[in-house]
mmCIF file with all atom_site columns, C-alpha atoms in Angstrom:
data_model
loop_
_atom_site.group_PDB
_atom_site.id
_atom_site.type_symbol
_atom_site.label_atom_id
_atom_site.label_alt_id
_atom_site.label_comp_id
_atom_site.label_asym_id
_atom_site.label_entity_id
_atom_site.label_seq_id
_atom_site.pdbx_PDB_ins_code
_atom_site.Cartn_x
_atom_site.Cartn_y
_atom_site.Cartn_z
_atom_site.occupancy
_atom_site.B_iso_or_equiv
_atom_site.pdbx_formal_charge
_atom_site.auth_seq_id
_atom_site.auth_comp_id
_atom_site.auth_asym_id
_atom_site.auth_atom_id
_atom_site.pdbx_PDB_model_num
ATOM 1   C CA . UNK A 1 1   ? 59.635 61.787 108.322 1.00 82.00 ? 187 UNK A CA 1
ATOM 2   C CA . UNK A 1 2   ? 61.954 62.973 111.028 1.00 88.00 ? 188 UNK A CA 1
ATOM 3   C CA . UNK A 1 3   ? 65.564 63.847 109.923 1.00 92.00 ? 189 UNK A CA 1
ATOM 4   C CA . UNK A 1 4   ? 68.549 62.050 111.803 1.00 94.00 ? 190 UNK A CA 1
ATOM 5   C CA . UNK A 1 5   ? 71.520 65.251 111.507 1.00 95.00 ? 191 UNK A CA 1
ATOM 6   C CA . UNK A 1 6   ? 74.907 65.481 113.014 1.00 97.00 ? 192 UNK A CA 1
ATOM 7   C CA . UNK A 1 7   ? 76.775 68.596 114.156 1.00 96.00 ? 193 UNK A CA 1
ATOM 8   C CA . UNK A 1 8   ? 80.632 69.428 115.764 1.00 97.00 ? 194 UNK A CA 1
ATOM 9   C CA . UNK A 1 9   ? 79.346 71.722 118.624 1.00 96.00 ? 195 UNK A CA 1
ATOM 10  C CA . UNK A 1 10  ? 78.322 72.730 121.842 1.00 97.00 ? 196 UNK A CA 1
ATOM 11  C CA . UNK A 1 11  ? 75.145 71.277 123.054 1.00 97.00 ? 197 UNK A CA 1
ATOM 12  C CA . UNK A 1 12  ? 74.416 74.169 124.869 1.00 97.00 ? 198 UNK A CA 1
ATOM 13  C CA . UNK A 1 13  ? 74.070 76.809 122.248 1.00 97.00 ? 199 UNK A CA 1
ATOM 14  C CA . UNK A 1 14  ? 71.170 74.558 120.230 1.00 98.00 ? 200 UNK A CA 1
ATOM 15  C CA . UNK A 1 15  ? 68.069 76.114 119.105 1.00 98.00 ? 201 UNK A CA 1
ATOM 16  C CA . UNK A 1 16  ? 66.024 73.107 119.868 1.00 98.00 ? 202 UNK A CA 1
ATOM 17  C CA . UNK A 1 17  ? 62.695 72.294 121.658 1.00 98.00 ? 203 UNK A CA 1
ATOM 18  C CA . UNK A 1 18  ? 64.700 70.001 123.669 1.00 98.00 ? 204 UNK A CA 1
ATOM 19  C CA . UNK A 1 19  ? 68.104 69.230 124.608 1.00 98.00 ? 205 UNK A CA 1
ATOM 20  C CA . UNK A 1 20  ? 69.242 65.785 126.191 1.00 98.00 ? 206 UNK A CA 1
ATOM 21  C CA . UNK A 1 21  ? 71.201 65.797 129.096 1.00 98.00 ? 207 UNK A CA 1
ATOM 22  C CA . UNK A 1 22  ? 73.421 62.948 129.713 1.00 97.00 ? 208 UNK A CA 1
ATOM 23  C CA . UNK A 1 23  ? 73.011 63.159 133.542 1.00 96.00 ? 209 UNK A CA 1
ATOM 24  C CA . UNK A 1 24  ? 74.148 62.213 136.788 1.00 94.00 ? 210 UNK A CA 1
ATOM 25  C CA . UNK A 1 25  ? 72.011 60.145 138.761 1.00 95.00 ? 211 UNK A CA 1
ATOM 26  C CA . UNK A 1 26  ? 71.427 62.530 141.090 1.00 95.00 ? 212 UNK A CA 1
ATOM 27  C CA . UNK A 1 27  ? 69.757 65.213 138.751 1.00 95.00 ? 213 UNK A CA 1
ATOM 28  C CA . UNK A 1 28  ? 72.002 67.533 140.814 1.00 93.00 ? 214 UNK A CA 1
ATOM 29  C CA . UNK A 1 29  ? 74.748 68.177 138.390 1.00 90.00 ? 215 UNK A CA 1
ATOM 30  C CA . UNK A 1 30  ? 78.101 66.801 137.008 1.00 87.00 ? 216 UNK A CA 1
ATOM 31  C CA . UNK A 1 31  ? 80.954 66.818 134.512 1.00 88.00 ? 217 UNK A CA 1
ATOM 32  C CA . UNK A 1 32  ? 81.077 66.877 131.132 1.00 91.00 ? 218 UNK A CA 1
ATOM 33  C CA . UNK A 1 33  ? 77.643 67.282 129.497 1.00 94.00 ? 219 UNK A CA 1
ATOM 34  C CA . UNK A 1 34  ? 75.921 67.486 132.697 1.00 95.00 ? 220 UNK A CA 1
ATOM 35  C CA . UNK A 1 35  ? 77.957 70.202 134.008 1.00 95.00 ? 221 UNK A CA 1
ATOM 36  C CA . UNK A 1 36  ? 77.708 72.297 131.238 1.00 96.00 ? 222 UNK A CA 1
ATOM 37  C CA . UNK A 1 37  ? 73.853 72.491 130.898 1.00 97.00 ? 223 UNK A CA 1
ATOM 38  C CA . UNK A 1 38  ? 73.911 72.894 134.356 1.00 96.00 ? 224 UNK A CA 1
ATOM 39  C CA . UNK A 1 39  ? 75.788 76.042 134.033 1.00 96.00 ? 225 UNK A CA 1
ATOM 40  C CA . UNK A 1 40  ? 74.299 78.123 131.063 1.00 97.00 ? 226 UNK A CA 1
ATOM 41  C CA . UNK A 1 41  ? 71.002 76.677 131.733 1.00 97.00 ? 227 UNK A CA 1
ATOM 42  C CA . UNK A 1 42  ? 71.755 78.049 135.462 1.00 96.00 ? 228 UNK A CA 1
ATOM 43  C CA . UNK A 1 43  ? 69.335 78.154 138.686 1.00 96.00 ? 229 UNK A CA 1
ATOM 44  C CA . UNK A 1 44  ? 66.086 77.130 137.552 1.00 97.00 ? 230 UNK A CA 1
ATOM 45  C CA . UNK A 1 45  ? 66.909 73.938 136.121 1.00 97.00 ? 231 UNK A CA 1
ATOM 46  C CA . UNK A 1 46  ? 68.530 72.731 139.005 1.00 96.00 ? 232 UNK A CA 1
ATOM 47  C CA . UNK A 1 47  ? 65.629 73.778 141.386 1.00 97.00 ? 233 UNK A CA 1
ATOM 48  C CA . UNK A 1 48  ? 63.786 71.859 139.105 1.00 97.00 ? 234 UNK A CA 1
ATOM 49  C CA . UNK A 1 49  ? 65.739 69.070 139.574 1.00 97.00 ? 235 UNK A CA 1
ATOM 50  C CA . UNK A 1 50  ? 65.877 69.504 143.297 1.00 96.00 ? 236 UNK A CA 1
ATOM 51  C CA . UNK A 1 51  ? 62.159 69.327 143.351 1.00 96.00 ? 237 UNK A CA 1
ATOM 52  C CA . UNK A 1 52  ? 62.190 65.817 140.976 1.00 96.00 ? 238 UNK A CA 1
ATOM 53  C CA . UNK A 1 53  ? 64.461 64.458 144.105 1.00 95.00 ? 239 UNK A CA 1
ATOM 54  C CA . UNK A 1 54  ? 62.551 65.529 146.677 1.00 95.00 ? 240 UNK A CA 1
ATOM 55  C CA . UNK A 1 55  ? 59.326 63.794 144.946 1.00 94.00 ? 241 UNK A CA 1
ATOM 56  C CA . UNK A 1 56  ? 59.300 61.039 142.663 1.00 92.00 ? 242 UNK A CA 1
ATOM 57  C CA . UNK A 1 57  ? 62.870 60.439 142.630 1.00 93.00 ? 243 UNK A CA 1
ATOM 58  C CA . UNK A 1 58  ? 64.422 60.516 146.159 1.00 92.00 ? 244 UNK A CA 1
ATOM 59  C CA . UNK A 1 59  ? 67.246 58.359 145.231 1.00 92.00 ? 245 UNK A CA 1
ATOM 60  C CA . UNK A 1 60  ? 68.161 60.017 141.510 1.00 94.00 ? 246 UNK A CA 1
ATOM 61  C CA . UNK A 1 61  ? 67.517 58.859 138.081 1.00 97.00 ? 247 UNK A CA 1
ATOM 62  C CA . UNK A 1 62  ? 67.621 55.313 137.346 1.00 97.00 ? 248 UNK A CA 1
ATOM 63  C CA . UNK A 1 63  ? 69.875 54.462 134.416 1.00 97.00 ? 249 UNK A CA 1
ATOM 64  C CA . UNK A 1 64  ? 68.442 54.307 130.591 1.00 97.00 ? 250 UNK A CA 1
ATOM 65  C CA . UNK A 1 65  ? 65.576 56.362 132.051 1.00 98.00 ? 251 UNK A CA 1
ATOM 66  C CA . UNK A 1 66  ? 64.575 59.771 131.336 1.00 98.00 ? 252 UNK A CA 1
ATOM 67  C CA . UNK A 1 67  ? 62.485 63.169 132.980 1.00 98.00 ? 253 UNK A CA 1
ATOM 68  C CA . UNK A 1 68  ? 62.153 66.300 131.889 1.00 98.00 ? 254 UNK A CA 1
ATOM 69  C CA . UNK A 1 69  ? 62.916 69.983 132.775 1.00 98.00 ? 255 UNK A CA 1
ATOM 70  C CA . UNK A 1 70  ? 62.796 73.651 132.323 1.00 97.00 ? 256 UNK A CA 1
ATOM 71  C CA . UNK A 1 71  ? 65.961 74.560 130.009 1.00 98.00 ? 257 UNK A CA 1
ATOM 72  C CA . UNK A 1 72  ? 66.547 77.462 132.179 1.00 97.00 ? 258 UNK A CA 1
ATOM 73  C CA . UNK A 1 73  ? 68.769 80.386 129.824 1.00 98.00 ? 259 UNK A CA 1
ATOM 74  C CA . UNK A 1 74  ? 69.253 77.559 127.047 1.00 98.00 ? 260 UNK A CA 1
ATOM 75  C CA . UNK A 1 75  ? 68.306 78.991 124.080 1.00 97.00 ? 261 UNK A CA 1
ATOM 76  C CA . UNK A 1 76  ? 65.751 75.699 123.922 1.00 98.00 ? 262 UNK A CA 1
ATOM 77  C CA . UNK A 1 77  ? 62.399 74.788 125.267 1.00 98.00 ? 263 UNK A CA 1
ATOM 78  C CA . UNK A 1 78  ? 63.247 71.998 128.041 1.00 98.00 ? 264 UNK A CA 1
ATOM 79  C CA . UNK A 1 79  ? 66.206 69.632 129.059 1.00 98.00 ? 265 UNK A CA 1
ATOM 80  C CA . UNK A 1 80  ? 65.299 66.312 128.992 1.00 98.00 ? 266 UNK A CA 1
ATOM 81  C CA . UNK A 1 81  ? 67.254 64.419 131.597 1.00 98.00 ? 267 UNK A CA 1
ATOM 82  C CA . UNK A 1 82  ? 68.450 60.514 131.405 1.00 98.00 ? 268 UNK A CA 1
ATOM 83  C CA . UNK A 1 83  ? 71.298 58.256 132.831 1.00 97.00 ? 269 UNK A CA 1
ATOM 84  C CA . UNK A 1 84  ? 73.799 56.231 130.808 1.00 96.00 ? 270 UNK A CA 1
ATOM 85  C CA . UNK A 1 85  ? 75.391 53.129 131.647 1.00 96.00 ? 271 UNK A CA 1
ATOM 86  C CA . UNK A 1 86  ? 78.856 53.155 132.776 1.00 92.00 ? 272 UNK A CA 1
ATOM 87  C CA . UNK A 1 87  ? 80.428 50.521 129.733 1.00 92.00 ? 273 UNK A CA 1
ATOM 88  C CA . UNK A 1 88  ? 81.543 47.651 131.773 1.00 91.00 ? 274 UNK A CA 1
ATOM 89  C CA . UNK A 1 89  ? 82.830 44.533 128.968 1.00 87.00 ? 275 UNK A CA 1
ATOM 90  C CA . UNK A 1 90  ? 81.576 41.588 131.397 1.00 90.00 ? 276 UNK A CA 1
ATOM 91  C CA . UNK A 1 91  ? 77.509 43.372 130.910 1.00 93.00 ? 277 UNK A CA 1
ATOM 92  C CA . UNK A 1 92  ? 77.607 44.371 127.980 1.00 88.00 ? 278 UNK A CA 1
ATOM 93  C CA . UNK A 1 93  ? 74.422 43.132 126.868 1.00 91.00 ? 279 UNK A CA 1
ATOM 94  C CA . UNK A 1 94  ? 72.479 44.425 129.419 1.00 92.00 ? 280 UNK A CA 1
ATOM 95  C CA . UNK A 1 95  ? 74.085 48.199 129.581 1.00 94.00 ? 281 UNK A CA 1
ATOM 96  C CA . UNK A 1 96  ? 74.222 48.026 126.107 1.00 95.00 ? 282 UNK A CA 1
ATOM 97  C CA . UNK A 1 97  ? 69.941 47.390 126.428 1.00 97.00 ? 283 UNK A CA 1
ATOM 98  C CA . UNK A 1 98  ? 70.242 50.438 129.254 1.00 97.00 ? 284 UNK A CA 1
ATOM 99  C CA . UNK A 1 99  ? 72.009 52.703 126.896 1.00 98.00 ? 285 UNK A CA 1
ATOM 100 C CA . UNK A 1 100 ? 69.337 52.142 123.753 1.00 97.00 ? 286 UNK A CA 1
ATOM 101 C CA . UNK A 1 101 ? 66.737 52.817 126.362 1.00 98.00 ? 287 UNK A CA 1
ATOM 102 C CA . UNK A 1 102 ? 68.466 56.323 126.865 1.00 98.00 ? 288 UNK A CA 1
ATOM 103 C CA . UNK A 1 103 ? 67.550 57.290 123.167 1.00 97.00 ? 289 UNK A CA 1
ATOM 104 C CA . UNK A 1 104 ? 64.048 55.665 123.420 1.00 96.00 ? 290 UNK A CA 1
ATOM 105 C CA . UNK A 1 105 ? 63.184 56.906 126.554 1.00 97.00 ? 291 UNK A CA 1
ATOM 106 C CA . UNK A 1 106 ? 64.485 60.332 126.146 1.00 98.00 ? 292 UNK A CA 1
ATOM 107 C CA . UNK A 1 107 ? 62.228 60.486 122.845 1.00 97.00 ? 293 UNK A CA 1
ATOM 108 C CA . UNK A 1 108 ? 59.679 59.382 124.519 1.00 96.00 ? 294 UNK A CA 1
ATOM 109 C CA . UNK A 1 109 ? 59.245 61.926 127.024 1.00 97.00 ? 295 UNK A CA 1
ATOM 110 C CA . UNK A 1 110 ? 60.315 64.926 123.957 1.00 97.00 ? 296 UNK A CA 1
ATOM 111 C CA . UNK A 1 111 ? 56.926 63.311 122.252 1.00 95.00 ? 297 UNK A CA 1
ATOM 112 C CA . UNK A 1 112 ? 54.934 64.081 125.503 1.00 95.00 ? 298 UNK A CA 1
ATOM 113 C CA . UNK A 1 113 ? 56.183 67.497 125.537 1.00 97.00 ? 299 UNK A CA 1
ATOM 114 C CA . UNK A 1 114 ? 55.165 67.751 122.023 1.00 95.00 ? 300 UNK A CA 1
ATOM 115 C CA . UNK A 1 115 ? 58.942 68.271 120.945 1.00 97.00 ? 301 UNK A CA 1
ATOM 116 C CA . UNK A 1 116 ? 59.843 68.871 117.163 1.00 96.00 ? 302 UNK A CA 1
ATOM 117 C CA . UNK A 1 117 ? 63.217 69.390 117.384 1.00 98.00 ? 303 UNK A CA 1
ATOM 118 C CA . UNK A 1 118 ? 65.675 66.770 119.909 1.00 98.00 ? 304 UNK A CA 1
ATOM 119 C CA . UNK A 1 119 ? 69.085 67.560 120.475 1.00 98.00 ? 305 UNK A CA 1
ATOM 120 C CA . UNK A 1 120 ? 71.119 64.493 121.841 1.00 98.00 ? 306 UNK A CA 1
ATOM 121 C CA . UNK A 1 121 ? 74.570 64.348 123.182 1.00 98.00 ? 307 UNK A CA 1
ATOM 122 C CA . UNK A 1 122 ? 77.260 61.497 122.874 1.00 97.00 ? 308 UNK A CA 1
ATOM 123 C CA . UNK A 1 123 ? 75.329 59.354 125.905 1.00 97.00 ? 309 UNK A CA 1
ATOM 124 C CA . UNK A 1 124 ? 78.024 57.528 128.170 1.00 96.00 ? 310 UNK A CA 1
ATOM 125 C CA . UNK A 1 125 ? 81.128 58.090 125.378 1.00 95.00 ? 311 UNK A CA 1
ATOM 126 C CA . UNK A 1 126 ? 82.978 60.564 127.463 1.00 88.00 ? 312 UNK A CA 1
ATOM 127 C CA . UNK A 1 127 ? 83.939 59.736 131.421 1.00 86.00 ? 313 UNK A CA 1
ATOM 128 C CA . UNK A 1 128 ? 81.448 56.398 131.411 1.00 90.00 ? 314 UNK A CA 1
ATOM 129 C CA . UNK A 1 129 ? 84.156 54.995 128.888 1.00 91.00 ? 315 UNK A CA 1
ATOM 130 C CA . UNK A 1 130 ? 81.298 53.967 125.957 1.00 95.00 ? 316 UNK A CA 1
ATOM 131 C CA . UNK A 1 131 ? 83.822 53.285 122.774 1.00 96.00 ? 317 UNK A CA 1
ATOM 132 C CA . UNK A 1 132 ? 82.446 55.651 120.342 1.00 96.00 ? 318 UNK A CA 1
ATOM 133 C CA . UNK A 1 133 ? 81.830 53.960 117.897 1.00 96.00 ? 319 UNK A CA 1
ATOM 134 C CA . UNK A 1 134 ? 79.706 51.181 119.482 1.00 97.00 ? 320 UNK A CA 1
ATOM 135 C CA . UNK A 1 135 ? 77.546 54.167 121.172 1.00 97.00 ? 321 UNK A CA 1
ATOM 136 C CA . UNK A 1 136 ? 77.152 55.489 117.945 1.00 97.00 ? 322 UNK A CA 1
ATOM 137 C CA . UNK A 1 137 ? 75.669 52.624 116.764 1.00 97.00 ? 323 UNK A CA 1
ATOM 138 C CA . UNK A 1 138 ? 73.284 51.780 119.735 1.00 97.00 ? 324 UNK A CA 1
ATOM 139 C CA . UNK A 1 139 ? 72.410 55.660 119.366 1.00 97.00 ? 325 UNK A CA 1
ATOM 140 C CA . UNK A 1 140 ? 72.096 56.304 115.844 1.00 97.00 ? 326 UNK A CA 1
ATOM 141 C CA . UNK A 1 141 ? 70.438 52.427 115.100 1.00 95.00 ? 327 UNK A CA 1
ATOM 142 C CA . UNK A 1 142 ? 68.243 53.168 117.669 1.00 96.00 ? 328 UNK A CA 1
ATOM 143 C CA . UNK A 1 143 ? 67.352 56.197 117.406 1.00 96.00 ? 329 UNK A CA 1
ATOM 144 C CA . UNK A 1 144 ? 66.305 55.396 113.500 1.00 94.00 ? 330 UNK A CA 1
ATOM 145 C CA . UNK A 1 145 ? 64.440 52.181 114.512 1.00 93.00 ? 331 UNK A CA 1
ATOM 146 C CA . UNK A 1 146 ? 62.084 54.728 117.205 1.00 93.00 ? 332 UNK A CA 1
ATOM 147 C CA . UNK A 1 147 ? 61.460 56.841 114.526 1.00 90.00 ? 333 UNK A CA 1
ATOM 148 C CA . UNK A 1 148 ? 61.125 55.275 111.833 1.00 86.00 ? 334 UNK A CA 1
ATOM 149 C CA . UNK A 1 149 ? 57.261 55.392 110.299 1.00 68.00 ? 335 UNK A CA 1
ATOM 150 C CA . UNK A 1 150 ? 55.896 57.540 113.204 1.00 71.00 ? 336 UNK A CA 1
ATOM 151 C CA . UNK A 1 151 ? 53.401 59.792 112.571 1.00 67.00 ? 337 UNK A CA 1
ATOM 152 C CA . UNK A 1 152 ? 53.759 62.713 114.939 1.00 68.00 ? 338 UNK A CA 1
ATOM 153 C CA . UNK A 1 153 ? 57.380 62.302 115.957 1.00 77.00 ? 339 UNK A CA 1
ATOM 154 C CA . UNK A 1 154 ? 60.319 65.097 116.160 1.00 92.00 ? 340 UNK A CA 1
ATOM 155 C CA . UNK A 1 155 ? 60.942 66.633 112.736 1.00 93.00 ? 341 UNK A CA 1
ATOM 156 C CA . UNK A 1 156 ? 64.831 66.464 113.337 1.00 95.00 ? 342 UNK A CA 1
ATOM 157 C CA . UNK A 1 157 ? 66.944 64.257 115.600 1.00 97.00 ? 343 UNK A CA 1
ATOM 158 C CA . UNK A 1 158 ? 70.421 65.939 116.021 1.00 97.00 ? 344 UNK A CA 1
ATOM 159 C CA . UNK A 1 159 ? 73.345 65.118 117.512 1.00 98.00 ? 345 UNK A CA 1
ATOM 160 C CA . UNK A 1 160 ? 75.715 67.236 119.065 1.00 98.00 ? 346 UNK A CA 1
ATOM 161 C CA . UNK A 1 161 ? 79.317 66.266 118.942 1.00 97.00 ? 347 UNK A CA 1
ATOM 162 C CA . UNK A 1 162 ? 81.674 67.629 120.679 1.00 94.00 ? 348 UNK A CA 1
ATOM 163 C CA . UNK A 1 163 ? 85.240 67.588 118.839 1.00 94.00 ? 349 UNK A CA 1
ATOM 164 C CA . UNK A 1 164 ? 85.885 66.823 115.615 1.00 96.00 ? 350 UNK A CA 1
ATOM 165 C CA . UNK A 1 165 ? 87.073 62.856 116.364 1.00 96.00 ? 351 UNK A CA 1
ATOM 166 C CA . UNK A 1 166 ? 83.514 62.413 118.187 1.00 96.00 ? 352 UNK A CA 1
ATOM 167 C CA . UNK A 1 167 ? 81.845 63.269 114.915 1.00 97.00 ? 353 UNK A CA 1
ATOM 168 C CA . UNK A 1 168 ? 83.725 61.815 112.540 1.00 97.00 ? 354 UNK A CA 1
ATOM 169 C CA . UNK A 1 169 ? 83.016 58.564 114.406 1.00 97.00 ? 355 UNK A CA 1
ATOM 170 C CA . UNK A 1 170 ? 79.289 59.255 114.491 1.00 97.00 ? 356 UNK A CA 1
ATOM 171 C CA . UNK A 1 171 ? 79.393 60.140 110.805 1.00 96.00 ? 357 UNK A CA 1
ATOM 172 C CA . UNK A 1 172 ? 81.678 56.890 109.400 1.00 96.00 ? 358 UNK A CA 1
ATOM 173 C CA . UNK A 1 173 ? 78.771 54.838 111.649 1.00 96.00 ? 359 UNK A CA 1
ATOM 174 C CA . UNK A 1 174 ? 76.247 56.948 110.140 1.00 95.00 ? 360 UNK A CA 1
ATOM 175 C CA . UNK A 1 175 ? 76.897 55.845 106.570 1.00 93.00 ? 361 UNK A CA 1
ATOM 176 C CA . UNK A 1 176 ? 77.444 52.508 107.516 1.00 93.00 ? 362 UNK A CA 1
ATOM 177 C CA . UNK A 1 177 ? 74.146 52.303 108.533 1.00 91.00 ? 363 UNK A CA 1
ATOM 178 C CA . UNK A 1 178 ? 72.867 54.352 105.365 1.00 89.00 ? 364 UNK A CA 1
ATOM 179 C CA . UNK A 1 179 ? 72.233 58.114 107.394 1.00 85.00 ? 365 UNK A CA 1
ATOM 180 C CA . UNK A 1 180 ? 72.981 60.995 106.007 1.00 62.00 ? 366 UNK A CA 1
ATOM 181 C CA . UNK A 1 181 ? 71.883 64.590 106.983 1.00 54.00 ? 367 UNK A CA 1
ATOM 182 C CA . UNK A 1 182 ? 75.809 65.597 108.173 1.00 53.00 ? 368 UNK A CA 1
ATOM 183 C CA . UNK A 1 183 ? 75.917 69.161 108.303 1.00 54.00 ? 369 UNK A CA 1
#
């Protein structure tokens, strides 16, 4: 049964099999998340990603997808790539669908790659404007709904939150929906 944790920290400095990147489109680099696995994972991941463009994605990522990468110097095993929604009120439904697809998608390709450990950012709840604590409930609800009974999945699911009012968030929606496994 896969655990669902939550940590205050630095995405970068996980001792996972994978790390999620909440990416630009472009698989080129960014802000926020993006920019900082960019950095410490430095050059390889990005020629990586430069390859991806110049092959089966010419014109970037397509939101609520997902692709995978070397991690570069991240002290885990590959970065697995995908592209939140922008939070726009008038579409909610449907980038709220995009956004859950992150999380499925991005497990997805971390069971391909024969992942056992998946370390997933706050997707879209920084400079995409996501209020926290409804992307903490598509993430976390979703996130237990992929898992749940599968034989063969990741043997922890954790998310990285950066700042304390980030967590805190995650973990008040985290006992609302009865998960524990805060540490």
């Amino acid at each position: 049964m896969t655990r669902i944790t939550l940590v205050e920290g630095d995405i970068t400095a996980q001792q996972v099999d994978v790390v999620v990147n909440a990416a630009h489109s472009s698989l080129l680099g960014g802000g926020g998340v993006d920019g900082a696995i960019h950095r410490r994972g430095g050059p390889r991941i990005l020629a990586e990603c430069r390859e991806l463009r110049a092959s089966r994605y010419g014109r970037g990522l397509a939101t609520g997808r997902a692709v995978a990468t070397t991690a570069g110097d991240l002290p885990a095993r590959w970065v697995v790539h995908t592209v939140g929604p922008v939070h726009l009120a008038d579409e909610y439904e449907e980038r709220a669908e995009l956004l859950a697809s992150c999380y499925r998608e991005s497990l997805r390709v971390a069971a391909e790659l024969g992942a056992r450990t998946v370390a997933f950012p706050a997707v879209s709840a920084g400079i995409f404007g996501w209020p926290p604590a409804d992307a903490a409930r598509i993430a976390l609800g979703t996130v237990a709904a992929v898992v749940a009974g599968r034989e063969g999945g990741p043997e922890e699911v954790r998310f990285v939150l950066f700042g304390a009012e980030m967590y805190e968030v995650f973990a008040g929606v985290g006992r609302e929906l009865g998960l524990t496994g805060q540490e």
